[in-house]
Amino acid sequence: MRAVVMKFGGSSVVDATAIDRVVSIVAGERNRGRAPVVVVSALGGVTDSLLALAERARTGVSHADLENGIAGLRRRHVDEAARLGADRDGTLLPFLDGHFDELQAAMDEIARRRSADPALMDIIAAAGELLSSRLVAAALAVRNFPSVWVDAREVVVTNDSHTCAIPLMDETAAAAVAAIEPLVSDGRIPVLGGFVGRTLEGITTTLGRGGSDYSASLVGAAIHAVEIQIWTDVDGMLTADPRIVDDAEVVRHLSFAEAAELAYFGAKVLHPSTIFPAVSRNIPVRILNSHRPEAQGTLITADPPAAQSHRPFAALACKRGITILDITSTRMLMAHGFLRRVFEAFEVNATAVDVVTTSEVSVSVTIDDPRRLPAIIEALSEFAEVRREDQMAIVCVVGDGLQRDPALAAQVLASVGDVPLRMVSQAASRRNVTIVLRDEDLAKGMGRLHGEFFG
Ligand code: ASP
Ligand code: MG
């Protein structure tokens, strides 16, 4: 049994036409003698709409408005189902209806309480994937493929951190094997929603935004898939953000470590957690374009052949809208407790720090979420002088090649030339060189780096 997990993102299942493309891509894989296991996101934009509606319910929109919003989403699903001719056995529409009634009830509950309990939010957020997966399963069935809808909550078992639940690996592996392997052995095509799980007690949870990739990878690892495919609407991971660098190209082959680093640093095509389950079983991950299935895409494996990568680096990643805080100790005598107090200020304010550089008495850090900044600065000001600089950007030059060739780091710095660097860091992984510069210099800096290493 050579199972392949095929995950289709929201833009790949945005409407009936897109879902038809999915059907033929799945059929193609089956014709190659492999057993597809299909994981889907919500129809494009649905999760955003659901969360926006819940927010309006919480802030007191009228009941009629709420009903209208839900009716719009219901219509969209029913219309696409009709276009696909997907309700052949008469069970799809009742399923959709039942689900929308549940959704309405959850929204009403939020409106009544004027507060959005995270468990209720998960019922709302999970609806998108539960609906889309049922729809895609039905679309395959009417085209005579032996599809079976699988409730993702029977597969992914998580802790109870609602809206960003963490999968329980052993329980999920066991549940996924039990739910999916018999279907695959039977020649059937399991179809399930990504992003959604349940607690040990059976309460619905979600894995955090973009979490469907993660679901696909968890399932792939559990059933020992031969490949995990992430179908999206771009040709793969790119050497740089094409909005910033105009000659960015698709990266053909990356290592797991490089892909994880890039995903973490903002390459939106892949959810950062996706790689870990794949690594644990050494399963190749492929990023593919459902609008251009013939394109090669990006392959991610443990060890890309060094010979084919004539480039020293895999890709550049960047993050904009960054704030730097320069924190200088005002009480030198406390130097041994300084770092602890600095990071405590971020911890109590639940704000993640990205890049850190230090000298004897000062620390510079970057954050990308400034919401708690006033409180953080107030806490730091008790023992340090704080200088804040907004509109900065992080550029991360990623590649396993850095471990082989120590001179590369110097080349990175040399190639940005006269662009002022605010921070520079090379982490212990020696897989990236990270620089922080002014956002206004980003295009220039990235352009030079790209020209030097990817030109
Ligand atoms: N639909 C969810 C989201 O938009 C999960 C996913 O698509 O990966 O975040
Ligand atoms: Mg995604």
Coordinates of C-alpha atoms and ligand atoms in Angstrom, one line a residue:
M1 CA 0.0 0.0 0.0
R2 CA 1.6 3.2 -1.1
A3 CA -0.5 5.9 0.5
V4 CA 0.0 9.5 -0.5
V5 CA -1.5 12.3 1.6
M6 CA -2.8 15.1 -0.7
K7 CA -3.6 18.3 1.1
F8 CA -5.5 21.0 -0.8
G9 CA -5.6 24.5 0.6
G10 CA -8.5 27.0 0.5
S11 CA -7.7 28.4 -3.0
S12 CA -7.6 24.8 -4.4
V13 CA -11.1 24.2 -3.2
V14 CA -12.5 27.7 -3.6
D15 CA -15.5 26.7 -5.8
A16 CA -16.9 23.9 -8.0
T17 CA -14.3 24.5 -10.8
A18 CA -11.4 24.2 -8.4
I19 CA -12.9 21.1 -6.7
D20 CA -13.2 19.5 -10.1
R21 CA -9.5 20.2 -10.6
V22 CA -8.9 18.5 -7.3
V23 CA -10.9 15.4 -8.5
S24 CA -8.7 15.1 -11.5
I25 CA -5.5 15.5 -9.6
V26 CA -6.5 12.8 -7.1
A27 CA -7.5 10.6 -10.1
G28 CA -4.1 11.1 -11.6
E29 CA -2.4 10.0 -8.5
R30 CA -4.6 6.9 -8.3
N31 CA -3.8 6.1 -11.9
R32 CA -0.1 6.0 -10.9
G33 CA -1.0 3.1 -8.6
R34 CA -0.9 5.1 -5.4
A35 CA -3.5 5.4 -2.7
P36 CA -4.6 9.0 -2.1
V37 CA -5.7 10.2 1.3
V38 CA -7.2 13.7 0.8
V39 CA -7.0 16.4 3.4
V40 CA -8.7 19.7 2.6
S41 CA -8.9 23.3 4.0
A42 CA -12.2 25.2 4.2
L43 CA -13.4 26.7 0.9
G44 CA -11.1 29.8 0.3
G45 CA -12.0 32.7 2.6
V46 CA -14.6 30.7 4.7
T47 CA -12.5 30.6 7.9
D48 CA -11.9 34.3 7.7
S49 CA -15.7 34.9 7.2
L50 CA -16.6 32.6 10.1
L51 CA -14.2 34.3 12.4
A52 CA -15.3 37.7 11.3
L53 CA -19.0 36.7 11.9
A54 CA -18.2 35.4 15.4
E55 CA -16.4 38.7 16.2
R56 CA -19.5 40.6 15.0
A57 CA -21.7 38.3 17.2
R58 CA -19.5 39.1 20.1
T59 CA -19.6 42.9 19.6
G60 CA -23.4 42.9 19.3
V61 CA -24.5 42.8 15.7
S62 CA -28.2 42.3 15.2
H63 CA -29.7 38.8 15.0
A64 CA -30.8 39.5 11.5
D65 CA -27.3 40.5 10.4
L66 CA -25.9 37.3 11.9
E67 CA -28.5 35.2 10.2
N68 CA -27.8 36.9 6.9
G69 CA -24.1 36.2 7.3
I70 CA -24.6 32.5 8.0
A71 CA -27.2 32.3 5.2
G72 CA -24.6 33.6 2.8
L73 CA -22.1 31.0 3.7
R74 CA -24.8 28.3 3.6
R75 CA -25.8 29.4 0.1
R76 CA -22.2 29.3 -1.1
H77 CA -21.8 25.7 0.0
V78 CA -25.2 24.6 -1.3
D79 CA -24.5 26.4 -4.7
E80 CA -21.1 24.8 -5.2
A81 CA -22.6 21.4 -4.2
A82 CA -25.3 21.9 -6.8
R83 CA -22.7 22.9 -9.5
L84 CA -20.8 19.7 -8.7
G85 CA -24.0 17.7 -8.8
A86 CA -22.6 16.3 -5.6
D87 CA -25.8 15.3 -3.7
R88 CA -26.5 12.1 -5.6
D89 CA -27.5 10.0 -2.6
G90 CA -29.4 12.8 -0.9
T91 CA -27.2 12.9 2.2
L92 CA -25.0 15.9 1.4
L93 CA -27.6 18.7 1.7
P94 CA -29.0 17.4 5.0
F95 CA -25.4 17.3 6.3
L96 CA -24.8 20.8 5.3
D97 CA -28.1 22.0 6.7
G98 CA -27.5 20.3 10.0
H99 CA -24.1 21.8 10.2
F100 CA -25.3 25.3 9.5
D101 CA -27.9 25.0 12.2
E102 CA -25.2 24.1 14.7
L103 CA -23.2 27.0 13.5
Q104 CA -26.2 29.4 14.0
A105 CA -26.6 28.0 17.5
A106 CA -23.0 28.7 18.3
M107 CA -23.2 32.2 16.9
D108 CA -26.3 32.9 18.9
E109 CA -24.6 31.7 22.0
I110 CA -21.7 34.1 21.5
A111 CA -24.2 36.9 20.7
R112 CA -26.2 36.1 23.9
R113 CA -23.1 36.0 26.1
R114 CA -21.4 38.9 24.3
S115 CA -18.2 36.9 24.7
A116 CA -16.5 34.3 22.6
D117 CA -15.5 31.4 24.6
P118 CA -12.5 29.7 22.9
A119 CA -14.3 26.3 22.8
L120 CA -17.2 28.0 21.0
M121 CA -14.8 29.7 18.6
D122 CA -13.4 26.3 17.8
I123 CA -16.9 24.9 16.9
I124 CA -17.3 27.9 14.6
A125 CA -13.8 27.7 13.0
A126 CA -14.0 24.0 12.6
A127 CA -17.2 24.3 10.5
G128 CA -15.2 25.4 7.4
E129 CA -13.2 22.2 7.1
L130 CA -16.0 19.8 8.2
L131 CA -18.2 21.3 5.4
S132 CA -15.5 21.4 2.7
S133 CA -14.3 17.9 3.3
R134 CA -17.8 16.5 3.1
L135 CA -18.4 18.4 -0.1
V136 CA -15.1 17.2 -1.7
A137 CA -15.9 13.6 -0.6
A138 CA -19.3 13.9 -2.3
A139 CA -17.8 15.4 -5.5
L140 CA -15.4 12.4 -5.8
A141 CA -18.2 10.0 -5.1
V142 CA -20.5 11.3 -7.9
R143 CA -17.5 11.0 -10.3
N144 CA -17.4 7.3 -9.3
F145 CA -14.4 7.4 -7.1
P146 CA -14.8 5.3 -3.9
S147 CA -14.4 8.2 -1.5
V148 CA -15.3 8.1 2.2
W149 CA -15.7 11.2 4.3
V150 CA -13.8 10.9 7.6
D151 CA -14.6 13.2 10.4
A152 CA -11.2 14.8 11.2
R153 CA -12.2 14.7 14.9
E154 CA -11.9 10.9 14.8
V155 CA -8.3 11.4 13.6
V156 CA -6.5 14.3 15.2
V157 CA -6.4 14.2 19.0
T158 CA -5.2 17.3 20.8
N159 CA -4.9 19.0 24.2
D160 CA -7.5 21.5 25.2
S161 CA -5.7 24.7 24.1
H162 CA -8.6 25.8 22.1
T163 CA -7.9 27.8 18.9
C164 CA -4.3 26.7 18.9
A165 CA -4.5 23.1 20.2
I166 CA -1.4 20.9 20.3
P167 CA -1.8 17.4 18.9
L168 CA -1.2 14.4 21.2
M169 CA 1.2 12.5 18.9
D170 CA 0.6 8.9 20.1
E171 CA -3.1 9.2 20.4
T172 CA -3.3 10.9 17.0
A173 CA -1.1 8.2 15.4
A174 CA -3.3 5.5 16.8
A175 CA -6.6 7.2 15.8
A176 CA -5.3 8.0 12.3
V177 CA -4.2 4.4 11.7
A178 CA -7.5 3.1 13.0
A179 CA -9.7 5.4 11.0
I180 CA -7.7 5.6 7.7
E181 CA -5.7 2.4 7.1
P182 CA -8.6 0.0 6.7
L183 CA -10.1 2.4 4.1
V184 CA -6.9 2.6 2.2
S185 CA -6.4 -1.2 2.3
D186 CA -9.9 -1.5 0.9
G187 CA -9.0 0.7 -2.1
R188 CA -11.1 3.6 -0.9
I189 CA -10.2 7.3 -0.8
P190 CA -10.5 8.8 2.7
V191 CA -11.3 12.6 2.6
L192 CA -11.0 14.6 5.8
G193 CA -10.8 18.2 6.8
G194 CA -7.5 19.7 8.0
F195 CA -7.1 22.1 10.9
V196 CA -9.7 20.3 13.1
G197 CA -9.3 17.9 16.0
R198 CA -10.8 16.9 19.3
T199 CA -9.7 16.6 22.9
L200 CA -9.5 13.2 24.7
E201 CA -13.0 14.1 26.0
G202 CA -14.3 14.6 22.5
I203 CA -14.5 18.4 22.4
T204 CA -13.8 20.0 19.0
T205 CA -10.5 21.9 18.7
T206 CA -8.5 23.6 16.0
L207 CA -4.8 23.7 15.4
G208 CA -4.3 27.4 14.7
R209 CA -4.5 29.3 11.4
G210 CA -3.0 27.5 8.5
G211 CA -3.1 24.3 10.5
S212 CA -4.4 22.1 7.7
D213 CA -0.9 21.5 6.4
Y214 CA 0.0 20.2 9.9
S215 CA -3.0 17.8 9.9
A216 CA -1.8 16.4 6.5
S217 CA 1.6 15.8 7.9
L218 CA 0.3 14.2 11.1
V219 CA -1.8 11.8 9.1
G220 CA 1.0 11.1 6.6
A221 CA 3.4 10.3 9.4
A222 CA 0.8 8.1 11.2
I223 CA 0.0 5.9 8.2
H224 CA 3.6 5.9 6.8
A225 CA 2.7 7.6 3.7
V226 CA 5.2 7.6 0.9
E227 CA 4.7 11.3 0.3
I228 CA 2.9 14.3 1.7
Q229 CA 1.7 16.7 -1.0
I230 CA 0.7 20.3 -0.2
W231 CA -1.4 21.6 -3.1
T232 CA -1.6 25.4 -3.2
D233 CA -1.9 28.2 -5.7
V234 CA 1.8 28.9 -6.3
D235 CA 4.4 26.8 -8.0
G236 CA 6.3 26.1 -4.8
M237 CA 8.6 27.8 -2.3
L238 CA 10.4 30.7 -3.9
T239 CA 13.9 32.0 -3.6
A240 CA 12.4 35.3 -2.3
D241 CA 9.1 37.1 -1.8
P242 CA 8.2 38.0 -5.4
R243 CA 6.6 41.2 -4.2
I244 CA 10.0 42.4 -3.2
V245 CA 12.4 40.6 -5.6
D246 CA 11.2 40.5 -9.1
D247 CA 13.3 37.6 -10.4
A248 CA 12.4 35.2 -7.6
E249 CA 12.4 31.5 -8.7
V250 CA 10.9 28.3 -7.5
V251 CA 13.3 26.3 -5.3
R252 CA 13.4 22.8 -6.7
H253 CA 14.7 20.9 -3.6
L254 CA 15.1 21.8 0.0
S255 CA 16.1 20.0 3.1
F256 CA 13.6 19.6 6.0
A257 CA 15.7 21.9 8.1
E258 CA 15.8 24.6 5.5
A259 CA 12.1 24.4 4.8
A260 CA 11.3 24.6 8.5
E261 CA 13.4 27.6 8.9
L262 CA 11.8 29.3 5.9
A263 CA 8.3 28.5 7.0
Y264 CA 9.0 29.8 10.5
F265 CA 10.4 33.0 9.0
G266 CA 7.3 33.8 7.1
A267 CA 7.2 31.8 3.9
K268 CA 3.5 31.5 3.8
V269 CA 3.2 28.4 1.6
L270 CA 3.9 26.0 4.4
H271 CA 2.7 26.0 8.0
P272 CA 5.9 25.9 10.2
S273 CA 4.8 22.7 12.1
T274 CA 4.3 20.7 9.0
I275 CA 7.8 19.5 8.7
F276 CA 8.2 17.8 12.1
P277 CA 5.9 14.8 11.7
A278 CA 7.4 14.3 8.2
V279 CA 10.9 14.4 9.5
S280 CA 10.1 11.8 12.2
R281 CA 9.3 9.2 9.5
N282 CA 11.5 10.7 6.8
I283 CA 8.6 11.3 4.4
P284 CA 9.2 13.6 1.5
V285 CA 7.0 16.7 1.3
R286 CA 6.1 18.2 -2.0
I287 CA 4.6 21.6 -2.6
L288 CA 2.5 21.8 -5.8
N289 CA 0.2 24.1 -7.6
S290 CA -3.3 22.9 -8.2
H291 CA -3.8 25.4 -11.0
R292 CA -0.7 24.1 -12.8
P293 CA -0.4 20.4 -11.7
E294 CA 2.3 19.8 -14.4
A295 CA 4.7 22.3 -12.7
Q296 CA 7.5 20.5 -10.8
G297 CA 6.9 22.2 -7.5
T298 CA 9.3 22.1 -4.5
L299 CA 10.5 18.8 -3.0
I300 CA 11.5 18.7 0.7
T301 CA 13.6 15.8 1.9
A302 CA 16.2 15.0 4.5
D303 CA 19.2 15.5 2.3
P304 CA 18.8 17.2 -1.1
P305 CA 21.5 16.0 -3.4
A306 CA 24.4 18.6 -3.0
A307 CA 25.4 18.3 -6.7
Q308 CA 22.1 19.7 -8.0
S309 CA 22.2 22.7 -5.7
H310 CA 24.8 24.8 -7.3
R311 CA 23.6 27.6 -5.0
P312 CA 25.0 28.0 -1.6
F313 CA 21.7 29.0 -0.1
A314 CA 18.1 27.7 -0.3
A315 CA 16.2 30.9 -0.2
L316 CA 15.7 34.3 1.4
A317 CA 12.8 34.9 3.8
C318 CA 11.7 38.2 5.2
K319 CA 9.3 39.7 7.7
R320 CA 8.1 43.3 7.6
G321 CA 6.4 45.4 10.2
I322 CA 9.1 44.6 12.8
T323 CA 9.9 46.7 15.9
I324 CA 13.3 46.7 17.5
L325 CA 13.8 47.4 21.1
D326 CA 17.3 48.4 22.3
I327 CA 17.4 47.7 26.0
T328 CA 20.4 49.0 28.0
S329 CA 20.9 48.2 31.6
T330 CA 20.9 51.2 33.9
R331 CA 22.1 49.2 36.9
M332 CA 25.3 47.5 35.9
L333 CA 25.6 45.7 39.3
M334 CA 22.6 43.7 38.4
A335 CA 24.2 42.4 35.3
H336 CA 23.8 38.8 36.1
G337 CA 20.0 39.0 36.4
F338 CA 19.6 41.4 33.5
L339 CA 18.7 39.0 30.7
R340 CA 16.2 37.1 32.9
R341 CA 14.4 40.3 33.8
V342 CA 14.4 41.4 30.1
F343 CA 12.8 38.2 28.9
E344 CA 10.4 38.1 31.8
A345 CA 8.9 41.4 30.6
F346 CA 8.1 39.7 27.2
E347 CA 6.9 36.5 28.9
V348 CA 4.4 38.1 31.2
N349 CA 3.1 40.1 28.2
A350 CA 2.8 37.0 26.0
T351 CA 4.9 38.5 23.3
A352 CA 7.2 36.5 21.2
V353 CA 10.8 37.7 20.5
D354 CA 12.3 36.8 17.1
V355 CA 15.9 38.0 16.8
V356 CA 18.1 38.8 19.7
T357 CA 21.6 40.3 19.8
T358 CA 23.5 41.3 22.9
S359 CA 26.6 43.2 24.1
E360 CA 27.9 43.6 27.6
V361 CA 25.1 45.8 28.9
S362 CA 22.6 46.0 26.2
V363 CA 20.2 43.7 24.4
S364 CA 18.4 44.3 21.1
V365 CA 15.3 42.3 20.3
T366 CA 12.8 42.3 17.6
I367 CA 9.1 41.7 17.9
D368 CA 6.4 41.5 15.3
D369 CA 3.4 42.0 17.5
P370 CA 3.4 45.5 19.1
R371 CA 0.1 45.3 20.9
R372 CA 1.6 44.9 24.4
L373 CA 4.5 47.2 23.7
P374 CA 3.5 49.9 26.1
A375 CA 3.3 47.4 29.0
I376 CA 6.5 45.8 28.0
I377 CA 8.4 49.1 27.8
E378 CA 7.0 50.1 31.2
A379 CA 8.2 46.9 32.7
L380 CA 11.7 47.2 31.1
S381 CA 12.0 50.9 32.1
E382 CA 12.2 49.8 35.8
F383 CA 15.8 48.7 35.3
A384 CA 16.8 49.7 31.8
E385 CA 16.7 52.4 29.2
V386 CA 14.6 51.4 26.2
R387 CA 14.8 52.8 22.7
R388 CA 12.1 51.7 20.3
E389 CA 12.4 51.7 16.5
D390 CA 9.5 50.8 14.2
Q391 CA 9.3 50.0 10.5
M392 CA 12.1 47.5 10.5
A393 CA 12.4 44.3 8.5
I394 CA 14.1 41.0 9.1
V395 CA 15.9 39.2 6.3
C396 CA 16.9 35.6 6.8
V397 CA 19.3 34.0 4.4
V398 CA 18.7 30.2 4.8
G399 CA 20.8 27.3 3.6
D400 CA 22.5 24.2 4.9
G401 CA 25.5 25.3 2.9
L402 CA 26.5 27.7 5.7
Q403 CA 27.6 24.7 7.8
R404 CA 29.9 23.6 5.0
D405 CA 31.4 26.9 4.1
P406 CA 32.1 29.4 6.9
A407 CA 33.1 32.1 4.5
L408 CA 29.4 32.4 3.3
A409 CA 28.3 34.5 6.3
A410 CA 30.9 37.1 5.5
Q411 CA 29.7 37.1 1.9
V412 CA 26.2 37.8 3.0
L413 CA 27.2 40.8 4.9
A414 CA 29.5 42.1 2.2
S415 CA 26.8 41.7 -0.5
V416 CA 24.4 44.1 1.2
G417 CA 27.0 46.8 0.8
D418 CA 26.2 50.2 2.2
V419 CA 22.7 49.2 3.4
P420 CA 22.8 49.9 7.1
L421 CA 22.3 46.8 9.2
R422 CA 20.7 47.3 12.6
M423 CA 21.2 43.7 13.9
V424 CA 23.1 40.7 12.6
S425 CA 22.8 37.2 14.0
Q426 CA 23.9 33.7 13.1
A427 CA 22.2 31.1 15.2
A428 CA 23.7 27.8 16.5
S429 CA 22.0 25.8 13.8
R430 CA 24.3 27.7 11.4
R431 CA 21.6 27.3 8.8
N432 CA 20.8 31.0 8.5
V433 CA 22.2 34.4 8.7
T434 CA 19.6 36.9 9.9
I435 CA 19.9 40.6 9.4
V436 CA 17.6 43.4 10.6
L437 CA 17.4 46.5 8.5
R438 CA 15.1 49.5 7.9
D439 CA 11.9 48.5 6.0
E440 CA 12.7 51.3 3.5
D441 CA 16.0 49.5 2.7
L442 CA 14.4 46.1 2.4
A443 CA 14.0 46.0 -1.4
K444 CA 17.6 47.2 -1.9
G445 CA 19.1 44.7 0.6
M446 CA 17.1 41.8 -0.7
G447 CA 17.8 42.7 -4.3
R448 CA 21.5 42.7 -3.7
L449 CA 21.4 39.4 -1.7
H450 CA 19.3 37.8 -4.4
G451 CA 21.5 39.0 -7.2
E452 CA 24.6 37.7 -5.4
F453 CA 23.4 34.3 -4.4
F454 CA 20.5 33.5 -6.8
G455 CA 21.3 35.5 -9.9
Ligands
ASP1 N1 -8.9 27.1 7.1 C1 -7.9 27.3 8.1 C2 -7.3 28.7 7.9 O1 -7.7 29.4 7.1 C3 -6.8 26.2 8.1 C4 -6.1 26.1 6.8 O2 -6.6 26.4 5.8 O3 -4.9 25.6 6.9 O4 -6.5 29.1 8.7
MG2 MG -2.0 27.4 4.2

